[in-house]
Short mmCIF file of N, CA and C in Angstrom, two decimals:
data_model
loop_
_atom_site.label_atom_id
_atom_site.label_comp_id
_atom_site.label_asym_id
_atom_site.label_seq_id
_atom_site.Cartn_x
_atom_site.Cartn_y
_atom_site.Cartn_z
N VAL A 1 -89.63 -62.75 63.08
CA VAL A 1 -90.35 -62.29 61.90
C VAL A 1 -89.78 -60.96 61.48
N CYS A 2 -89.56 -60.82 60.19
CA CYS A 2 -89.07 -59.54 59.66
C CYS A 2 -89.94 -59.13 58.50
N PHE A 3 -89.87 -57.85 58.17
CA PHE A 3 -90.65 -57.32 57.07
C PHE A 3 -89.74 -56.53 56.15
N LEU A 4 -89.86 -56.77 54.87
CA LEU A 4 -89.18 -55.97 53.85
C LEU A 4 -90.23 -55.47 52.89
N ASP A 5 -90.14 -54.21 52.49
CA ASP A 5 -90.99 -53.79 51.37
C ASP A 5 -90.11 -53.91 50.14
N ALA A 6 -90.65 -54.54 49.10
CA ALA A 6 -89.82 -54.87 47.94
C ALA A 6 -90.62 -54.72 46.65
N PRO A 7 -91.04 -53.49 46.32
CA PRO A 7 -91.75 -53.29 45.05
C PRO A 7 -90.80 -53.50 43.87
N VAL A 8 -91.40 -53.70 42.70
CA VAL A 8 -90.62 -53.99 41.50
C VAL A 8 -90.89 -52.94 40.43
N THR A 9 -89.98 -52.88 39.48
CA THR A 9 -90.16 -52.06 38.29
C THR A 9 -89.61 -52.84 37.10
N GLY A 10 -90.16 -52.55 35.93
CA GLY A 10 -89.66 -53.21 34.73
C GLY A 10 -90.70 -53.55 33.70
N ALA A 11 -91.97 -53.44 34.00
CA ALA A 11 -93.05 -53.67 33.04
C ALA A 11 -93.24 -55.16 32.77
N PRO A 12 -94.38 -55.51 32.14
CA PRO A 12 -94.73 -56.92 31.94
C PRO A 12 -93.71 -57.75 31.18
N ALA A 13 -93.08 -57.20 30.17
CA ALA A 13 -92.12 -57.99 29.39
C ALA A 13 -90.95 -58.44 30.27
N ARG A 14 -90.46 -57.57 31.10
CA ARG A 14 -89.35 -57.94 32.00
C ARG A 14 -89.82 -58.87 33.10
N ALA A 15 -91.08 -58.73 33.52
CA ALA A 15 -91.62 -59.67 34.51
C ALA A 15 -91.64 -61.08 33.92
N ALA A 16 -92.10 -61.20 32.68
CA ALA A 16 -92.16 -62.50 32.03
C ALA A 16 -90.76 -63.10 31.84
N ALA A 17 -89.78 -62.23 31.63
CA ALA A 17 -88.40 -62.70 31.43
C ALA A 17 -87.66 -62.92 32.75
N GLY A 18 -88.27 -62.51 33.87
CA GLY A 18 -87.61 -62.66 35.17
C GLY A 18 -86.47 -61.69 35.37
N THR A 19 -86.57 -60.50 34.74
CA THR A 19 -85.47 -59.53 34.80
C THR A 19 -85.89 -58.20 35.43
N LEU A 20 -86.84 -58.25 36.36
CA LEU A 20 -87.29 -57.03 37.02
C LEU A 20 -86.19 -56.44 37.90
N THR A 21 -86.42 -55.23 38.38
CA THR A 21 -85.58 -54.59 39.38
C THR A 21 -86.40 -54.48 40.65
N VAL A 22 -85.82 -54.87 41.78
CA VAL A 22 -86.47 -54.77 43.09
C VAL A 22 -85.83 -53.64 43.87
N MET A 23 -86.67 -52.81 44.48
CA MET A 23 -86.22 -51.74 45.37
C MET A 23 -86.64 -52.14 46.77
N ALA A 24 -85.71 -52.64 47.58
CA ALA A 24 -86.06 -53.23 48.87
C ALA A 24 -85.74 -52.31 50.03
N GLY A 25 -86.72 -52.18 50.93
CA GLY A 25 -86.53 -51.43 52.16
C GLY A 25 -86.61 -52.38 53.35
N GLY A 26 -85.68 -52.23 54.30
CA GLY A 26 -85.68 -53.07 55.50
C GLY A 26 -84.27 -53.46 55.88
N ASP A 27 -84.18 -54.38 56.81
CA ASP A 27 -82.89 -54.83 57.32
C ASP A 27 -82.06 -55.47 56.21
N GLU A 28 -80.85 -54.96 56.03
CA GLU A 28 -80.01 -55.44 54.93
C GLU A 28 -79.61 -56.90 55.09
N ALA A 29 -79.38 -57.35 56.31
CA ALA A 29 -79.02 -58.76 56.54
C ALA A 29 -80.18 -59.67 56.14
N ARG A 30 -81.39 -59.28 56.43
CA ARG A 30 -82.55 -60.07 56.03
C ARG A 30 -82.72 -60.06 54.51
N LEU A 31 -82.39 -58.94 53.89
CA LEU A 31 -82.46 -58.86 52.43
C LEU A 31 -81.50 -59.87 51.80
N VAL A 32 -80.30 -59.99 52.37
CA VAL A 32 -79.33 -60.96 51.87
C VAL A 32 -79.92 -62.37 51.94
N GLU A 33 -80.66 -62.66 53.03
CA GLU A 33 -81.26 -63.99 53.19
C GLU A 33 -82.31 -64.29 52.13
N VAL A 34 -83.10 -63.28 51.74
CA VAL A 34 -84.20 -63.52 50.78
C VAL A 34 -83.82 -63.21 49.34
N ARG A 35 -82.60 -62.72 49.14
CA ARG A 35 -82.16 -62.37 47.79
C ARG A 35 -82.31 -63.53 46.79
N PRO A 36 -82.02 -64.78 47.16
CA PRO A 36 -82.23 -65.87 46.19
C PRO A 36 -83.68 -66.01 45.74
N VAL A 37 -84.62 -65.77 46.63
CA VAL A 37 -86.03 -65.83 46.24
C VAL A 37 -86.35 -64.68 45.29
N LEU A 38 -85.90 -63.49 45.63
CA LEU A 38 -86.13 -62.33 44.76
C LEU A 38 -85.47 -62.52 43.41
N GLY A 39 -84.35 -63.21 43.41
CA GLY A 39 -83.63 -63.48 42.16
C GLY A 39 -84.37 -64.37 41.19
N THR A 40 -85.44 -65.00 41.63
CA THR A 40 -86.22 -65.84 40.71
C THR A 40 -87.03 -65.01 39.72
N PHE A 41 -87.23 -63.71 40.03
CA PHE A 41 -87.97 -62.84 39.12
C PHE A 41 -87.28 -61.51 38.87
N ALA A 42 -86.14 -61.29 39.52
CA ALA A 42 -85.45 -60.00 39.37
C ALA A 42 -83.98 -60.22 39.06
N GLU A 43 -83.44 -59.41 38.15
CA GLU A 43 -82.01 -59.50 37.87
C GLU A 43 -81.22 -58.51 38.73
N LEU A 44 -81.92 -57.53 39.30
CA LEU A 44 -81.26 -56.53 40.13
C LEU A 44 -82.10 -56.30 41.39
N VAL A 45 -81.46 -56.42 42.54
CA VAL A 45 -82.10 -56.16 43.82
C VAL A 45 -81.26 -55.09 44.51
N VAL A 46 -81.89 -53.94 44.80
CA VAL A 46 -81.17 -52.81 45.37
C VAL A 46 -81.73 -52.49 46.75
N HIS A 47 -80.84 -52.43 47.75
CA HIS A 47 -81.26 -52.07 49.11
C HIS A 47 -81.42 -50.55 49.19
N MET A 48 -82.61 -50.11 49.61
CA MET A 48 -82.92 -48.68 49.64
C MET A 48 -82.90 -48.09 51.05
N GLY A 49 -82.55 -48.89 52.06
CA GLY A 49 -82.53 -48.39 53.43
C GLY A 49 -83.69 -48.97 54.23
N ALA A 50 -84.30 -48.12 55.04
CA ALA A 50 -85.34 -48.55 55.99
C ALA A 50 -86.59 -49.06 55.30
N VAL A 51 -87.39 -49.82 56.06
CA VAL A 51 -88.69 -50.27 55.59
C VAL A 51 -89.50 -49.05 55.14
N GLY A 52 -90.12 -49.15 53.99
CA GLY A 52 -90.88 -48.04 53.41
C GLY A 52 -90.13 -47.33 52.31
N ASN A 53 -88.80 -47.39 52.36
CA ASN A 53 -88.00 -46.70 51.34
C ASN A 53 -88.11 -47.36 49.97
N GLY A 54 -88.39 -48.65 49.94
CA GLY A 54 -88.60 -49.31 48.65
C GLY A 54 -89.79 -48.71 47.93
N GLN A 55 -90.88 -48.51 48.66
CA GLN A 55 -92.08 -47.93 48.07
C GLN A 55 -91.85 -46.47 47.66
N ILE A 56 -91.11 -45.73 48.47
CA ILE A 56 -90.81 -44.34 48.11
C ILE A 56 -89.97 -44.30 46.83
N ALA A 57 -88.98 -45.19 46.73
CA ALA A 57 -88.15 -45.25 45.52
C ALA A 57 -89.00 -45.60 44.31
N LYS A 58 -89.94 -46.55 44.47
CA LYS A 58 -90.81 -46.92 43.36
C LYS A 58 -91.67 -45.74 42.93
N ALA A 59 -92.25 -45.03 43.89
CA ALA A 59 -93.08 -43.87 43.56
C ALA A 59 -92.27 -42.81 42.82
N MET A 60 -91.05 -42.57 43.27
CA MET A 60 -90.21 -41.57 42.60
C MET A 60 -89.82 -42.03 41.20
N ASN A 61 -89.45 -43.30 41.06
CA ASN A 61 -89.13 -43.86 39.74
C ASN A 61 -90.31 -43.71 38.80
N ASN A 62 -91.50 -44.08 39.28
CA ASN A 62 -92.69 -44.00 38.43
C ASN A 62 -93.06 -42.56 38.11
N CYS A 63 -92.76 -41.63 39.04
CA CYS A 63 -93.03 -40.22 38.74
C CYS A 63 -92.11 -39.70 37.64
N LEU A 64 -90.87 -40.15 37.64
CA LEU A 64 -89.98 -39.78 36.52
C LEU A 64 -90.56 -40.30 35.21
N TYR A 65 -91.07 -41.50 35.23
CA TYR A 65 -91.71 -42.08 34.06
C TYR A 65 -92.95 -41.27 33.68
N ASN A 66 -93.77 -40.90 34.67
CA ASN A 66 -94.97 -40.11 34.41
C ASN A 66 -94.63 -38.74 33.81
N VAL A 67 -93.54 -38.14 34.26
CA VAL A 67 -93.09 -36.88 33.67
C VAL A 67 -92.78 -37.09 32.19
N GLY A 68 -92.12 -38.21 31.87
CA GLY A 68 -91.83 -38.53 30.47
C GLY A 68 -93.10 -38.74 29.66
N CYS A 69 -94.10 -39.39 30.26
CA CYS A 69 -95.39 -39.60 29.57
C CYS A 69 -96.06 -38.26 29.29
N ALA A 70 -96.06 -37.38 30.30
CA ALA A 70 -96.68 -36.07 30.13
C ALA A 70 -95.94 -35.24 29.08
N ALA A 71 -94.61 -35.33 29.05
CA ALA A 71 -93.83 -34.59 28.05
C ALA A 71 -94.15 -35.09 26.64
N MET A 72 -94.26 -36.41 26.47
CA MET A 72 -94.65 -36.96 25.18
C MET A 72 -96.03 -36.45 24.79
N ALA A 73 -96.95 -36.41 25.78
CA ALA A 73 -98.32 -35.97 25.52
C ALA A 73 -98.39 -34.50 25.12
N GLU A 74 -97.42 -33.71 25.52
CA GLU A 74 -97.34 -32.30 25.13
C GLU A 74 -96.66 -32.12 23.78
N MET A 75 -95.56 -32.84 23.56
CA MET A 75 -94.73 -32.61 22.38
C MET A 75 -95.35 -33.12 21.09
N LEU A 76 -96.01 -34.28 21.11
CA LEU A 76 -96.61 -34.77 19.86
C LEU A 76 -97.64 -33.80 19.30
N PRO A 77 -98.60 -33.31 20.10
CA PRO A 77 -99.55 -32.34 19.54
C PRO A 77 -98.88 -31.03 19.10
N LEU A 78 -97.88 -30.60 19.85
CA LEU A 78 -97.18 -29.37 19.46
C LEU A 78 -96.44 -29.57 18.14
N ALA A 79 -95.80 -30.73 17.98
CA ALA A 79 -95.12 -31.03 16.72
C ALA A 79 -96.12 -31.07 15.57
N LYS A 80 -97.26 -31.68 15.80
CA LYS A 80 -98.30 -31.74 14.76
C LYS A 80 -98.75 -30.33 14.41
N ARG A 81 -98.99 -29.50 15.40
CA ARG A 81 -99.45 -28.13 15.18
C ARG A 81 -98.41 -27.31 14.41
N ALA A 82 -97.12 -27.64 14.67
CA ALA A 82 -96.03 -26.94 13.98
C ALA A 82 -95.82 -27.44 12.55
N GLY A 83 -96.54 -28.49 12.18
CA GLY A 83 -96.44 -29.00 10.82
C GLY A 83 -95.43 -30.10 10.62
N LEU A 84 -94.92 -30.66 11.70
CA LEU A 84 -93.94 -31.75 11.56
C LEU A 84 -94.66 -33.07 11.28
N PRO A 85 -94.10 -33.89 10.40
CA PRO A 85 -94.67 -35.23 10.21
C PRO A 85 -94.35 -36.07 11.45
N LEU A 86 -95.39 -36.57 12.10
CA LEU A 86 -95.19 -37.21 13.40
C LEU A 86 -94.40 -38.51 13.33
N ASP A 87 -94.52 -39.27 12.25
CA ASP A 87 -93.70 -40.48 12.13
C ASP A 87 -92.22 -40.11 12.12
N ALA A 88 -91.88 -39.08 11.35
CA ALA A 88 -90.48 -38.64 11.28
C ALA A 88 -90.03 -38.03 12.60
N PHE A 89 -90.89 -37.21 13.22
CA PHE A 89 -90.56 -36.61 14.51
C PHE A 89 -90.32 -37.70 15.56
N SER A 90 -91.18 -38.71 15.58
CA SER A 90 -91.03 -39.80 16.55
C SER A 90 -89.73 -40.56 16.33
N GLU A 91 -89.37 -40.75 15.07
CA GLU A 91 -88.12 -41.43 14.77
C GLU A 91 -86.92 -40.63 15.29
N VAL A 92 -86.95 -39.32 15.09
CA VAL A 92 -85.87 -38.46 15.57
C VAL A 92 -85.78 -38.51 17.10
N VAL A 93 -86.92 -38.35 17.76
CA VAL A 93 -86.91 -38.34 19.23
C VAL A 93 -86.45 -39.69 19.77
N SER A 94 -86.97 -40.78 19.22
CA SER A 94 -86.65 -42.10 19.77
C SER A 94 -85.21 -42.53 19.52
N THR A 95 -84.49 -41.81 18.66
CA THR A 95 -83.08 -42.12 18.42
C THR A 95 -82.16 -40.98 18.83
N GLY A 96 -82.74 -39.90 19.33
CA GLY A 96 -81.94 -38.73 19.69
C GLY A 96 -81.89 -38.50 21.19
N THR A 97 -81.41 -37.34 21.55
CA THR A 97 -81.22 -37.01 22.96
C THR A 97 -82.53 -36.78 23.71
N GLY A 98 -83.63 -36.62 23.01
CA GLY A 98 -84.92 -36.43 23.66
C GLY A 98 -85.62 -37.73 24.02
N GLN A 99 -85.02 -38.86 23.68
CA GLN A 99 -85.69 -40.14 23.91
C GLN A 99 -85.87 -40.42 25.39
N SER A 100 -86.90 -41.18 25.67
CA SER A 100 -87.16 -41.67 27.03
C SER A 100 -87.90 -42.99 26.88
N PHE A 101 -87.89 -43.76 27.94
CA PHE A 101 -88.65 -45.01 27.92
C PHE A 101 -90.11 -44.72 27.64
N ALA A 102 -90.64 -43.65 28.27
CA ALA A 102 -92.06 -43.30 28.10
C ALA A 102 -92.36 -42.94 26.64
N PHE A 103 -91.53 -42.11 26.02
CA PHE A 103 -91.77 -41.73 24.63
C PHE A 103 -91.70 -42.96 23.73
N ASN A 104 -90.66 -43.75 23.90
CA ASN A 104 -90.48 -44.92 23.05
C ASN A 104 -91.61 -45.92 23.22
N GLN A 105 -92.14 -46.02 24.43
CA GLN A 105 -93.23 -46.96 24.69
C GLN A 105 -94.56 -46.46 24.13
N TRP A 106 -94.89 -45.18 24.32
CA TRP A 106 -96.24 -44.70 24.04
C TRP A 106 -96.43 -44.02 22.69
N ALA A 107 -95.44 -43.34 22.17
CA ALA A 107 -95.63 -42.62 20.90
C ALA A 107 -96.14 -43.53 19.78
N PRO A 108 -95.60 -44.73 19.58
CA PRO A 108 -96.14 -45.58 18.51
C PRO A 108 -97.62 -45.91 18.72
N HIS A 109 -98.03 -46.15 19.95
CA HIS A 109 -99.43 -46.44 20.23
C HIS A 109 -100.31 -45.22 19.97
N VAL A 110 -99.81 -44.05 20.35
CA VAL A 110 -100.57 -42.82 20.10
C VAL A 110 -100.80 -42.64 18.60
N LEU A 111 -99.75 -42.80 17.82
CA LEU A 111 -99.87 -42.59 16.38
C LEU A 111 -100.79 -43.61 15.72
N ARG A 112 -100.92 -44.79 16.33
CA ARG A 112 -101.85 -45.81 15.81
C ARG A 112 -103.21 -45.70 16.49
N ARG A 113 -103.36 -44.74 17.41
CA ARG A 113 -104.60 -44.51 18.17
C ARG A 113 -105.00 -45.76 18.95
N GLU A 114 -104.02 -46.39 19.57
CA GLU A 114 -104.22 -47.57 20.41
C GLU A 114 -104.14 -47.14 21.88
N PHE A 115 -105.26 -46.94 22.50
CA PHE A 115 -105.28 -46.45 23.88
C PHE A 115 -105.88 -47.45 24.87
N GLU A 116 -106.27 -48.62 24.38
CA GLU A 116 -106.97 -49.59 25.22
C GLU A 116 -106.05 -50.16 26.30
N ALA A 117 -106.51 -50.09 27.53
CA ALA A 117 -105.81 -50.73 28.64
C ALA A 117 -106.70 -51.87 29.12
N PRO A 118 -106.18 -52.96 29.55
CA PRO A 118 -104.76 -53.24 29.74
C PRO A 118 -104.06 -53.84 28.51
N LYS A 119 -104.74 -53.97 27.40
CA LYS A 119 -104.12 -54.56 26.21
C LYS A 119 -102.82 -53.86 25.84
N PHE A 120 -102.83 -52.54 25.87
CA PHE A 120 -101.64 -51.79 25.46
C PHE A 120 -100.94 -51.09 26.63
N GLY A 121 -101.41 -51.25 27.84
CA GLY A 121 -100.77 -50.62 28.98
C GLY A 121 -101.68 -50.56 30.18
N TYR A 122 -101.12 -50.24 31.30
CA TYR A 122 -101.82 -50.18 32.58
C TYR A 122 -102.79 -49.00 32.60
N PRO A 123 -104.00 -49.18 33.12
CA PRO A 123 -104.99 -48.09 33.13
C PRO A 123 -104.51 -46.87 33.93
N MET A 124 -104.68 -45.71 33.34
CA MET A 124 -104.24 -44.46 33.96
C MET A 124 -104.86 -44.23 35.33
N GLY A 125 -106.13 -44.55 35.48
CA GLY A 125 -106.81 -44.33 36.75
C GLY A 125 -106.20 -45.10 37.90
N GLU A 126 -105.68 -46.28 37.61
CA GLU A 126 -105.05 -47.09 38.64
C GLU A 126 -103.60 -46.67 38.88
N ALA A 127 -102.96 -46.10 37.91
CA ALA A 127 -101.55 -45.73 38.01
C ALA A 127 -101.33 -44.37 38.69
N PHE A 128 -102.38 -43.58 38.82
CA PHE A 128 -102.25 -42.23 39.39
C PHE A 128 -101.75 -42.26 40.83
N LYS A 129 -101.87 -43.41 41.49
CA LYS A 129 -101.49 -43.54 42.90
C LYS A 129 -100.04 -43.13 43.15
N ASP A 130 -99.15 -43.36 42.19
CA ASP A 130 -97.74 -43.02 42.40
C ASP A 130 -97.55 -41.52 42.56
N LEU A 131 -98.27 -40.74 41.78
CA LEU A 131 -98.17 -39.28 41.93
C LEU A 131 -98.77 -38.84 43.26
N GLU A 132 -99.82 -39.50 43.70
CA GLU A 132 -100.41 -39.18 44.99
C GLU A 132 -99.48 -39.60 46.13
N THR A 133 -98.84 -40.76 45.99
CA THR A 133 -97.88 -41.22 47.00
C THR A 133 -96.74 -40.23 47.14
N LEU A 134 -96.21 -39.77 46.01
CA LEU A 134 -95.12 -38.81 46.07
C LEU A 134 -95.58 -37.50 46.69
N GLY A 135 -96.81 -37.08 46.42
CA GLY A 135 -97.35 -35.89 47.07
C GLY A 135 -97.41 -36.06 48.57
N ALA A 136 -97.81 -37.24 49.04
CA ALA A 136 -97.87 -37.51 50.48
C ALA A 136 -96.47 -37.51 51.10
N VAL A 137 -95.50 -38.05 50.39
CA VAL A 137 -94.11 -38.04 50.87
C VAL A 137 -93.62 -36.60 50.98
N ALA A 138 -93.89 -35.79 49.97
CA ALA A 138 -93.47 -34.38 50.01
C ALA A 138 -94.13 -33.67 51.19
N ASP A 139 -95.42 -33.92 51.41
CA ASP A 139 -96.11 -33.32 52.56
C ASP A 139 -95.45 -33.73 53.86
N GLU A 140 -95.14 -35.02 53.99
CA GLU A 140 -94.50 -35.53 55.20
C GLU A 140 -93.14 -34.89 55.44
N LEU A 141 -92.43 -34.62 54.35
CA LEU A 141 -91.11 -33.98 54.46
C LEU A 141 -91.20 -32.47 54.63
N GLY A 142 -92.40 -31.93 54.45
CA GLY A 142 -92.59 -30.49 54.56
C GLY A 142 -92.03 -29.72 53.39
N VAL A 143 -92.05 -30.34 52.20
CA VAL A 143 -91.55 -29.68 50.99
C VAL A 143 -92.63 -29.72 49.92
N GLU A 144 -92.49 -28.86 48.94
CA GLU A 144 -93.41 -28.87 47.81
C GLU A 144 -92.92 -29.86 46.76
N LEU A 145 -93.87 -30.40 46.01
CA LEU A 145 -93.48 -31.23 44.88
C LEU A 145 -92.69 -30.38 43.89
N PRO A 146 -91.70 -30.95 43.24
CA PRO A 146 -90.97 -30.20 42.21
C PRO A 146 -91.93 -29.73 41.11
N PRO A 147 -91.66 -28.56 40.52
CA PRO A 147 -92.57 -28.00 39.51
C PRO A 147 -92.83 -28.92 38.31
N VAL A 148 -91.84 -29.65 37.88
CA VAL A 148 -92.04 -30.54 36.73
C VAL A 148 -93.02 -31.66 37.08
N VAL A 149 -92.90 -32.21 38.28
CA VAL A 149 -93.82 -33.26 38.74
C VAL A 149 -95.22 -32.68 38.90
N THR A 150 -95.29 -31.47 39.45
CA THR A 150 -96.60 -30.81 39.62
C THR A 150 -97.27 -30.61 38.26
N ALA A 151 -96.51 -30.19 37.27
CA ALA A 151 -97.07 -29.99 35.93
C ALA A 151 -97.55 -31.32 35.33
N ALA A 152 -96.74 -32.36 35.48
CA ALA A 152 -97.13 -33.68 34.97
C ALA A 152 -98.40 -34.17 35.67
N ARG A 153 -98.47 -33.94 36.97
CA ARG A 153 -99.67 -34.34 37.72
C ARG A 153 -100.88 -33.57 37.23
N GLY A 154 -100.68 -32.31 36.84
CA GLY A 154 -101.78 -31.52 36.28
C GLY A 154 -102.30 -32.09 34.97
N THR A 155 -101.40 -32.48 34.08
CA THR A 155 -101.82 -33.10 32.82
C THR A 155 -102.54 -34.42 33.10
N TYR A 156 -102.00 -35.19 34.00
CA TYR A 156 -102.60 -36.46 34.39
C TYR A 156 -104.02 -36.24 34.91
N ARG A 157 -104.18 -35.27 35.82
CA ARG A 157 -105.51 -34.98 36.37
C ARG A 157 -106.49 -34.53 35.29
N ARG A 158 -106.01 -33.70 34.37
CA ARG A 158 -106.88 -33.26 33.27
C ARG A 158 -107.35 -34.44 32.44
N ALA A 159 -106.45 -35.40 32.21
CA ALA A 159 -106.82 -36.60 31.45
C ALA A 159 -107.88 -37.40 32.21
N LEU A 160 -107.71 -37.53 33.51
CA LEU A 160 -108.70 -38.25 34.31
C LEU A 160 -110.04 -37.52 34.31
N GLU A 161 -110.00 -36.19 34.39
CA GLU A 161 -111.23 -35.39 34.34
C GLU A 161 -111.94 -35.53 32.99
N MET A 162 -111.19 -35.84 31.93
CA MET A 162 -111.78 -36.07 30.61
C MET A 162 -112.37 -37.48 30.50
N GLY A 163 -112.25 -38.28 31.56
CA GLY A 163 -112.81 -39.63 31.55
C GLY A 163 -111.89 -40.68 30.95
N LEU A 164 -110.59 -40.43 30.95
CA LEU A 164 -109.64 -41.33 30.29
C LEU A 164 -109.02 -42.34 31.26
N GLN A 165 -109.59 -42.51 32.45
CA GLN A 165 -108.99 -43.36 33.47
C GLN A 165 -108.83 -44.82 33.05
N ASP A 166 -109.63 -45.28 32.12
CA ASP A 166 -109.53 -46.68 31.69
C ASP A 166 -108.59 -46.88 30.51
N GLU A 167 -107.97 -45.80 30.04
CA GLU A 167 -106.99 -45.88 28.96
C GLU A 167 -105.59 -45.80 29.56
N HIS A 168 -104.57 -46.19 28.79
CA HIS A 168 -103.21 -46.14 29.30
C HIS A 168 -102.66 -44.70 29.28
N LYS A 169 -101.47 -44.53 29.83
CA LYS A 169 -100.89 -43.20 30.01
C LYS A 169 -100.65 -42.44 28.71
N GLY A 170 -100.49 -43.14 27.61
CA GLY A 170 -100.33 -42.47 26.33
C GLY A 170 -101.54 -41.62 25.97
N ALA A 171 -102.69 -41.96 26.54
CA ALA A 171 -103.92 -41.21 26.27
C ALA A 171 -103.88 -39.80 26.83
N MET A 172 -102.88 -39.48 27.65
CA MET A 172 -102.73 -38.09 28.11
C MET A 172 -102.57 -37.15 26.93
N VAL A 173 -102.15 -37.67 25.78
CA VAL A 173 -101.99 -36.86 24.58
C VAL A 173 -103.31 -36.17 24.21
N LYS A 174 -104.43 -36.79 24.56
CA LYS A 174 -105.73 -36.24 24.21
C LYS A 174 -106.00 -34.90 24.88
N VAL A 175 -105.38 -34.66 26.03
CA VAL A 175 -105.51 -33.36 26.71
C VAL A 175 -104.97 -32.26 25.80
N TRP A 176 -103.76 -32.48 25.28
CA TRP A 176 -103.10 -31.45 24.47
C TRP A 176 -103.58 -31.44 23.03
N GLU A 177 -104.09 -32.57 22.54
CA GLU A 177 -104.73 -32.56 21.23
C GLU A 177 -105.94 -31.63 21.27
N ARG A 178 -106.73 -31.75 22.32
CA ARG A 178 -107.91 -30.89 22.46
C ARG A 178 -107.48 -29.42 22.59
N GLU A 179 -106.46 -29.18 23.40
CA GLU A 179 -105.97 -27.82 23.63
C GLU A 179 -105.47 -27.17 22.35
N LEU A 180 -104.78 -27.96 21.53
CA LEU A 180 -104.14 -27.41 20.31
C LEU A 180 -104.96 -27.66 19.04
N GLY A 181 -106.07 -28.37 19.16
CA GLY A 181 -106.93 -28.60 18.00
C GLY A 181 -106.32 -29.49 16.94
N VAL A 182 -105.61 -30.53 17.36
CA VAL A 182 -104.97 -31.45 16.42
C VAL A 182 -105.28 -32.89 16.81
N LEU A 183 -104.98 -33.81 15.90
CA LEU A 183 -105.11 -35.23 16.17
C LEU A 183 -103.78 -35.88 15.80
N CYS A 184 -103.16 -36.53 16.75
CA CYS A 184 -101.85 -37.15 16.53
C CYS A 184 -102.03 -38.58 16.05
N ASP A 185 -102.35 -38.71 14.78
CA ASP A 185 -102.64 -40.02 14.21
C ASP A 185 -101.58 -40.48 13.22
N GLY A 186 -100.50 -39.78 13.10
CA GLY A 186 -99.45 -40.17 12.19
C GLY A 186 -99.68 -39.73 10.76
N ALA A 187 -100.87 -39.20 10.45
CA ALA A 187 -101.13 -38.70 9.09
C ALA A 187 -100.29 -37.44 8.85
N SER A 188 -99.99 -37.18 7.62
CA SER A 188 -99.21 -35.99 7.28
C SER A 188 -99.93 -34.73 7.71
N PRO A 189 -99.18 -33.80 8.31
CA PRO A 189 -99.82 -32.55 8.76
C PRO A 189 -100.19 -31.65 7.58
N GLU A 190 -101.19 -30.87 7.82
CA GLU A 190 -101.57 -29.85 6.84
C GLU A 190 -101.11 -28.51 7.39
N GLY A 191 -100.62 -27.68 6.53
CA GLY A 191 -100.17 -26.36 6.99
C GLY A 191 -98.84 -26.46 7.70
N GLY A 192 -98.75 -25.84 8.86
CA GLY A 192 -97.50 -25.83 9.58
C GLY A 192 -96.54 -24.83 8.94
N ARG A 193 -95.29 -25.01 9.24
CA ARG A 193 -94.25 -24.09 8.77
C ARG A 193 -93.61 -24.58 7.49
#
């Protein structure tokens, strides 16, 4: 009997298409044996080393995504406060060097005020586990979480404290909307520069 940890990444659309990415931890020879089974739902299977490393890789991958979500949640309200038209700003970001999967996924929903989970995304309260997992890994390694991850976790926690746990990650924007006194609804800004 052997054990592999093999979490996936890729979101529901890629799951439906059978094109997920698997991050597998465990014996590499055993991974080769089960690769055909994993290939039924994944287009890429990557060996991450020892058992448990697949889950660590998933937590780190998701934390990078969470950092992108938190950055989107900060930038849209700031852009609105600065007087930028958010539809135009979103178009620039989603086609420029500031783009990220998180921004491209959530900004359109934010501007349409679509925060319902799971219809538009995974509930924030259930997804917070990845940031907690990474915190536990950092503790085990005897290191501090990187400052950017710590800041993203802070925004995430503030959103949860506001009662947004049943909404998707794009709802983190509400933290900074409240802070800056704006609403990121895609309407033309008043004032600004």
